[in-house]
């Protein structure tokens, strides 16, 4: 590509740099997407394998573990909500592990087949069985302001605010006891394709190409010849 002499000697280099930066960003995004596409195509060529695993997970059920007061609004100058009593009537519902008659956690059997491209790699992770314990509640009070503005005789704008009420919000305090542990599998398939490497490589390549193209376009738009051409069109 033949570039005019003095193209990048424009007085407004900021536009060229900005154009290069924008072009680099667009090019990097496009390059990353293309690199991800190529990696995905390579992964699809890897043979598909499967692995079947079995494990146990605890059974949970939704239960009411306590009660908290309902949220309410308290007007600053009397009315509905004035002198409200914080009676705990709102149920707090959480998943609770099911126990048998001996107090042991009830488990259910899980069997699942995992399928993917490449060799399956299994890691077992330990998880806690947590039992929620209700410990009362917290209250948060938020002031409700009435904001008004007015303009004085000299044209100055003034703003003032006045408290017209308070919102009362209640939140349960819950402590969790660990009563047992169990293990669950995490299955990944080793396909041998360096996805991150392809994405980064093509993102860098796209950034270079996009940066150069963006700088050239910005320089062309800001070149003296383009400005003169625009003037000629206006005169014509």
mmCIF file of C-alpha atoms in Angstrom:
data_model
loop_
_atom_site.group_PDB
_atom_site.id
_atom_site.type_symbol
_atom_site.label_atom_id
_atom_site.label_comp_id
_atom_site.label_asym_id
_atom_site.label_seq_id
_atom_site.Cartn_x
_atom_site.Cartn_y
_atom_site.Cartn_z
ATOM 1 C CA UNK A 1 0.000 0.000 0.000
ATOM 2 C CA UNK A 2 1.395 3.365 -1.003
ATOM 3 C CA UNK A 3 1.093 6.023 1.680
ATOM 4 C CA UNK A 4 1.406 9.711 0.858
ATOM 5 C CA UNK A 5 4.576 11.417 2.022
ATOM 6 C CA UNK A 6 4.136 13.383 5.226
ATOM 7 C CA UNK A 7 0.907 11.600 6.057
ATOM 8 C CA UNK A 8 1.838 11.185 9.740
ATOM 9 C CA UNK A 9 3.268 14.697 10.060
ATOM 10 C CA UNK A 10 -0.137 16.137 10.686
ATOM 11 C CA UNK A 11 -0.347 18.879 13.243
ATOM 12 C CA UNK A 12 -3.109 17.116 15.146
ATOM 13 C CA UNK A 13 -1.280 13.946 16.195
ATOM 14 C CA UNK A 14 -3.813 13.317 18.951
ATOM 15 C CA UNK A 15 -6.387 12.281 16.363
ATOM 16 C CA UNK A 16 -3.941 9.834 14.807
ATOM 17 C CA UNK A 17 -3.087 8.338 18.192
ATOM 18 C CA UNK A 18 -6.759 8.140 19.103
ATOM 19 C CA UNK A 19 -7.564 6.450 15.816
ATOM 20 C CA UNK A 20 -4.734 3.981 16.386
ATOM 21 C CA UNK A 21 -5.974 3.240 19.909
ATOM 22 C CA UNK A 22 -9.546 2.668 18.767
ATOM 23 C CA UNK A 23 -8.361 0.519 15.881
ATOM 24 C CA UNK A 24 -6.144 -1.515 18.230
ATOM 25 C CA UNK A 25 -9.055 -2.135 20.600
ATOM 26 C CA UNK A 26 -11.383 -3.242 17.825
ATOM 27 C CA UNK A 27 -8.650 -5.364 16.249
ATOM 28 C CA UNK A 28 -7.810 -7.021 19.579
ATOM 29 C CA UNK A 29 -11.452 -7.911 20.214
ATOM 30 C CA UNK A 30 -11.876 -9.283 16.709
ATOM 31 C CA UNK A 31 -8.601 -11.182 16.894
ATOM 32 C CA UNK A 32 -9.503 -12.716 20.250
ATOM 33 C CA UNK A 33 -12.870 -13.859 18.903
ATOM 34 C CA UNK A 34 -11.192 -15.391 15.850
ATOM 35 C CA UNK A 35 -8.588 -17.123 18.009
ATOM 36 C CA UNK A 36 -11.341 -18.573 20.188
ATOM 37 C CA UNK A 37 -13.169 -19.772 17.074
ATOM 38 C CA UNK A 38 -10.043 -21.539 15.756
ATOM 39 C CA UNK A 39 -9.430 -23.155 19.159
ATOM 40 C CA UNK A 40 -13.038 -24.363 19.285
ATOM 41 C CA UNK A 41 -12.655 -25.921 15.842
ATOM 42 C CA UNK A 42 -9.500 -27.741 16.953
ATOM 43 C CA UNK A 43 -11.241 -29.042 20.093
ATOM 44 C CA UNK A 44 -14.070 -30.451 17.972
ATOM 45 C CA UNK A 45 -11.504 -32.642 16.154
ATOM 46 C CA UNK A 46 -10.432 -34.321 19.423
ATOM 47 C CA UNK A 47 -12.215 -37.687 20.039
ATOM 48 C CA UNK A 48 -15.163 -37.658 22.456
ATOM 49 C CA UNK A 49 -14.843 -39.663 25.683
ATOM 50 C CA UNK A 50 -17.162 -40.266 28.645
ATOM 51 C CA UNK A 51 -16.902 -41.121 32.331
ATOM 52 C CA UNK A 52 -19.712 -42.204 34.688
ATOM 53 C CA UNK A 53 -19.436 -41.272 38.387
ATOM 54 C CA UNK A 54 -21.542 -41.895 41.477
ATOM 55 C CA UNK A 55 -21.623 -39.973 44.749
ATOM 56 C CA UNK A 56 -23.987 -38.907 47.551
ATOM 57 C CA UNK A 57 -25.466 -35.479 48.251
ATOM 58 C CA UNK A 58 -27.454 -34.331 51.302
ATOM 59 C CA UNK A 59 -31.215 -33.876 51.073
ATOM 60 C CA UNK A 60 -32.494 -30.384 51.940
ATOM 61 C CA UNK A 61 -35.995 -29.106 52.600
ATOM 62 C CA UNK A 62 -37.344 -25.577 52.983
ATOM 63 C CA UNK A 63 -38.277 -24.871 56.608
ATOM 64 C CA UNK A 64 -39.247 -21.895 58.761
ATOM 65 C CA UNK A 65 -36.330 -21.335 61.143
ATOM 66 C CA UNK A 66 -37.632 -18.169 62.821
ATOM 67 C CA UNK A 67 -39.573 -14.925 62.444
ATOM 68 C CA UNK A 68 -38.639 -11.258 62.034
ATOM 69 C CA UNK A 69 -40.737 -8.048 62.048
ATOM 70 C CA UNK A 70 -42.202 -6.840 58.768
ATOM 71 C CA UNK A 71 -40.671 -3.792 57.110
ATOM 72 C CA UNK A 72 -42.681 -0.622 57.692
ATOM 73 C CA UNK A 73 -42.689 3.123 57.127
ATOM 74 C CA UNK A 74 -42.760 5.573 60.043
ATOM 75 C CA UNK A 75 -43.950 9.128 59.241
ATOM 76 C CA UNK A 76 -41.975 11.862 60.971
ATOM 77 C CA UNK A 77 -45.101 13.744 62.055
ATOM 78 C CA UNK A 78 -47.552 10.990 62.971
ATOM 79 C CA UNK A 79 -49.919 8.875 60.890
ATOM 80 C CA UNK A 80 -50.001 5.202 59.876
ATOM 81 C CA UNK A 81 -46.863 3.522 61.173
ATOM 82 C CA UNK A 82 -46.393 5.914 64.079
ATOM 83 C CA UNK A 83 -45.478 4.004 67.231
ATOM 84 C CA UNK A 84 -45.203 0.711 65.348
ATOM 85 C CA UNK A 85 -44.278 -2.332 67.455
ATOM 86 C CA UNK A 86 -41.592 -4.697 66.139
ATOM 87 C CA UNK A 87 -43.597 -7.902 66.451
ATOM 88 C CA UNK A 88 -41.833 -10.819 64.669
ATOM 89 C CA UNK A 89 -44.472 -12.101 62.234
ATOM 90 C CA UNK A 90 -42.523 -12.482 58.979
ATOM 91 C CA UNK A 91 -41.286 -16.099 58.528
ATOM 92 C CA UNK A 92 -37.618 -16.734 57.722
ATOM 93 C CA UNK A 93 -37.379 -19.721 55.363
ATOM 94 C CA UNK A 94 -34.102 -21.463 54.568
ATOM 95 C CA UNK A 95 -33.017 -24.880 53.170
ATOM 96 C CA UNK A 96 -32.348 -27.220 56.094
ATOM 97 C CA UNK A 97 -30.600 -30.619 55.834
ATOM 98 C CA UNK A 98 -32.952 -33.540 56.470
ATOM 99 C CA UNK A 99 -32.030 -35.894 59.327
ATOM 100 C CA UNK A 100 -33.198 -39.394 60.145
ATOM 101 C CA UNK A 101 -34.555 -40.596 63.505
ATOM 102 C CA UNK A 102 -31.012 -40.979 64.834
ATOM 103 C CA UNK A 103 -30.064 -37.410 63.917
ATOM 104 C CA UNK A 104 -27.885 -38.394 60.960
ATOM 105 C CA UNK A 105 -27.974 -36.446 57.680
ATOM 106 C CA UNK A 106 -30.048 -38.113 54.950
ATOM 107 C CA UNK A 107 -28.245 -38.485 51.591
ATOM 108 C CA UNK A 108 -29.426 -39.283 48.086
ATOM 109 C CA UNK A 109 -27.466 -41.228 45.486
ATOM 110 C CA UNK A 110 -26.330 -39.377 42.366
ATOM 111 C CA UNK A 111 -25.097 -41.046 39.164
ATOM 112 C CA UNK A 112 -24.101 -38.929 36.193
ATOM 113 C CA UNK A 113 -22.230 -39.440 32.928
ATOM 114 C CA UNK A 114 -19.876 -36.665 31.826
ATOM 115 C CA UNK A 115 -18.969 -36.389 28.133
ATOM 116 C CA UNK A 116 -16.464 -34.175 26.361
ATOM 117 C CA UNK A 117 -13.609 -33.899 23.884
ATOM 118 C CA UNK A 118 -10.393 -35.411 25.260
ATOM 119 C CA UNK A 119 -9.349 -37.453 28.278
ATOM 120 C CA UNK A 120 -11.561 -37.004 31.379
ATOM 121 C CA UNK A 121 -9.802 -35.648 34.454
ATOM 122 C CA UNK A 122 -11.696 -35.975 37.767
ATOM 123 C CA UNK A 123 -11.093 -34.005 40.950
ATOM 124 C CA UNK A 124 -13.105 -34.563 44.124
ATOM 125 C CA UNK A 125 -13.990 -31.551 46.287
ATOM 126 C CA UNK A 126 -15.163 -31.646 49.889
ATOM 127 C CA UNK A 127 -18.293 -29.639 50.696
ATOM 128 C CA UNK A 128 -19.897 -28.859 54.032
ATOM 129 C CA UNK A 129 -23.392 -29.779 55.133
ATOM 130 C CA UNK A 130 -24.577 -26.605 56.844
ATOM 131 C CA UNK A 131 -27.509 -26.251 59.219
ATOM 132 C CA UNK A 132 -28.938 -22.714 59.626
ATOM 133 C CA UNK A 133 -29.480 -21.444 63.185
ATOM 134 C CA UNK A 134 -31.732 -18.401 63.675
ATOM 135 C CA UNK A 135 -30.220 -15.734 65.965
ATOM 136 C CA UNK A 136 -32.748 -12.911 65.879
ATOM 137 C CA UNK A 137 -32.607 -9.961 63.522
ATOM 138 C CA UNK A 138 -30.960 -6.662 62.651
ATOM 139 C CA UNK A 139 -32.815 -3.439 61.889
ATOM 140 C CA UNK A 140 -31.733 -0.748 59.428
ATOM 141 C CA UNK A 141 -33.408 2.661 59.467
ATOM 142 C CA UNK A 142 -33.281 4.816 56.325
ATOM 143 C CA UNK A 143 -34.431 8.440 56.428
ATOM 144 C CA UNK A 144 -36.894 9.577 53.758
ATOM 145 C CA UNK A 145 -36.276 13.174 52.718
ATOM 146 C CA UNK A 146 -38.590 15.680 51.050
ATOM 147 C CA UNK A 147 -36.362 17.840 48.793
ATOM 148 C CA UNK A 148 -37.581 21.184 47.485
ATOM 149 C CA UNK A 149 -35.967 23.972 45.480
ATOM 150 C CA UNK A 150 -36.895 27.618 45.049
ATOM 151 C CA UNK A 151 -35.507 30.714 43.309
ATOM 152 C CA UNK A 152 -35.110 33.924 45.319
ATOM 153 C CA UNK A 153 -35.707 37.455 44.099
ATOM 154 C CA UNK A 154 -32.123 37.699 42.850
ATOM 155 C CA UNK A 155 -32.448 34.600 40.691
ATOM 156 C CA UNK A 156 -30.415 32.309 42.941
ATOM 157 C CA UNK A 157 -31.586 28.700 43.282
ATOM 158 C CA UNK A 158 -31.774 27.210 46.768
ATOM 159 C CA UNK A 159 -32.357 23.598 47.791
ATOM 160 C CA UNK A 160 -33.438 22.343 51.189
ATOM 161 C CA UNK A 161 -34.517 19.003 52.510
ATOM 162 C CA UNK A 162 -36.714 17.913 55.372
ATOM 163 C CA UNK A 163 -37.159 14.474 56.906
ATOM 164 C CA UNK A 164 -40.697 13.272 56.274
ATOM 165 C CA UNK A 165 -40.345 9.754 57.590
ATOM 166 C CA UNK A 166 -38.213 6.670 58.124
ATOM 167 C CA UNK A 167 -38.085 3.270 56.429
ATOM 168 C CA UNK A 168 -37.492 0.388 58.830
ATOM 169 C CA UNK A 169 -35.918 -2.710 57.267
ATOM 170 C CA UNK A 170 -35.355 -5.990 59.108
ATOM 171 C CA UNK A 171 -32.831 -8.720 58.257
ATOM 172 C CA UNK A 172 -32.461 -12.151 59.875
ATOM 173 C CA UNK A 173 -29.271 -13.037 61.741
ATOM 174 C CA UNK A 174 -28.363 -16.596 60.784
ATOM 175 C CA UNK A 175 -25.448 -18.725 61.932
ATOM 176 C CA UNK A 176 -24.503 -21.905 60.054
ATOM 177 C CA UNK A 177 -23.255 -25.011 61.829
ATOM 178 C CA UNK A 178 -21.231 -27.568 59.857
ATOM 179 C CA UNK A 179 -22.775 -30.939 60.780
ATOM 180 C CA UNK A 180 -21.175 -33.183 58.132
ATOM 181 C CA UNK A 181 -19.111 -33.208 54.922
ATOM 182 C CA UNK A 182 -19.395 -34.934 51.544
ATOM 183 C CA UNK A 183 -17.523 -35.028 48.242
ATOM 184 C CA UNK A 184 -18.608 -33.998 44.754
ATOM 185 C CA UNK A 185 -16.718 -34.466 41.453
ATOM 186 C CA UNK A 186 -15.373 -31.761 39.169
ATOM 187 C CA UNK A 187 -14.802 -33.210 35.695
ATOM 188 C CA UNK A 188 -12.669 -31.561 33.043
ATOM 189 C CA UNK A 189 -11.546 -32.917 29.692
ATOM 190 C CA UNK A 190 -7.926 -32.549 28.629
ATOM 191 C CA UNK A 191 -8.152 -31.842 24.887
ATOM 192 C CA UNK A 192 -4.593 -30.545 24.491
ATOM 193 C CA UNK A 193 -5.632 -27.321 22.722
ATOM 194 C CA UNK A 194 -4.078 -24.146 24.114
ATOM 195 C CA UNK A 195 -7.200 -21.966 23.980
ATOM 196 C CA UNK A 196 -5.742 -19.062 25.956
ATOM 197 C CA UNK A 197 -2.605 -19.044 23.793
ATOM 198 C CA UNK A 198 -4.591 -18.820 20.562
ATOM 199 C CA UNK A 199 -6.875 -16.113 21.927
ATOM 200 C CA UNK A 200 -3.942 -13.990 23.140
ATOM 201 C CA UNK A 201 -1.904 -14.519 19.973
ATOM 202 C CA UNK A 202 -4.687 -13.458 17.629
ATOM 203 C CA UNK A 203 -5.730 -10.643 19.969
ATOM 204 C CA UNK A 204 -2.182 -9.232 19.800
ATOM 205 C CA UNK A 205 -2.065 -9.656 16.024
ATOM 206 C CA UNK A 206 -5.453 -8.002 15.654
ATOM 207 C CA UNK A 207 -4.360 -5.123 17.897
ATOM 208 C CA UNK A 208 -1.302 -4.452 15.720
ATOM 209 C CA UNK A 209 -3.252 -4.578 12.461
ATOM 210 C CA UNK A 210 -6.133 -2.556 13.863
ATOM 211 C CA UNK A 211 -3.814 0.021 15.390
ATOM 212 C CA UNK A 212 -1.983 0.613 12.120
ATOM 213 C CA UNK A 213 -5.233 0.762 10.130
ATOM 214 C CA UNK A 214 -6.823 3.118 12.646
ATOM 215 C CA UNK A 215 -3.819 5.426 12.603
ATOM 216 C CA UNK A 216 -3.728 5.506 8.783
ATOM 217 C CA UNK A 217 -7.445 6.259 8.514
ATOM 218 C CA UNK A 218 -7.207 9.018 11.126
ATOM 219 C CA UNK A 219 -4.200 10.523 9.336
ATOM 220 C CA UNK A 220 -5.986 10.434 5.977
ATOM 221 C CA UNK A 221 -9.037 12.151 7.428
ATOM 222 C CA UNK A 222 -6.852 14.798 9.064
ATOM 223 C CA UNK A 223 -4.449 15.311 6.139
ATOM 224 C CA UNK A 224 -4.221 18.719 4.422
ATOM 225 C CA UNK A 225 -5.405 17.247 1.112
ATOM 226 C CA UNK A 226 -8.626 16.002 2.637
ATOM 227 C CA UNK A 227 -9.234 19.390 4.249
ATOM 228 C CA UNK A 228 -8.610 21.192 0.953
ATOM 229 C CA UNK A 229 -10.948 18.793 -0.817
ATOM 230 C CA UNK A 230 -13.660 19.572 1.674
ATOM 231 C CA UNK A 231 -13.122 23.300 1.159
ATOM 232 C CA UNK A 232 -13.323 22.883 -2.623
ATOM 233 C CA UNK A 233 -16.623 21.102 -2.302
ATOM 234 C CA UNK A 234 -18.010 23.921 -0.180
ATOM 235 C CA UNK A 235 -16.868 26.516 -2.728
ATOM 236 C CA UNK A 236 -18.339 24.532 -5.590
#
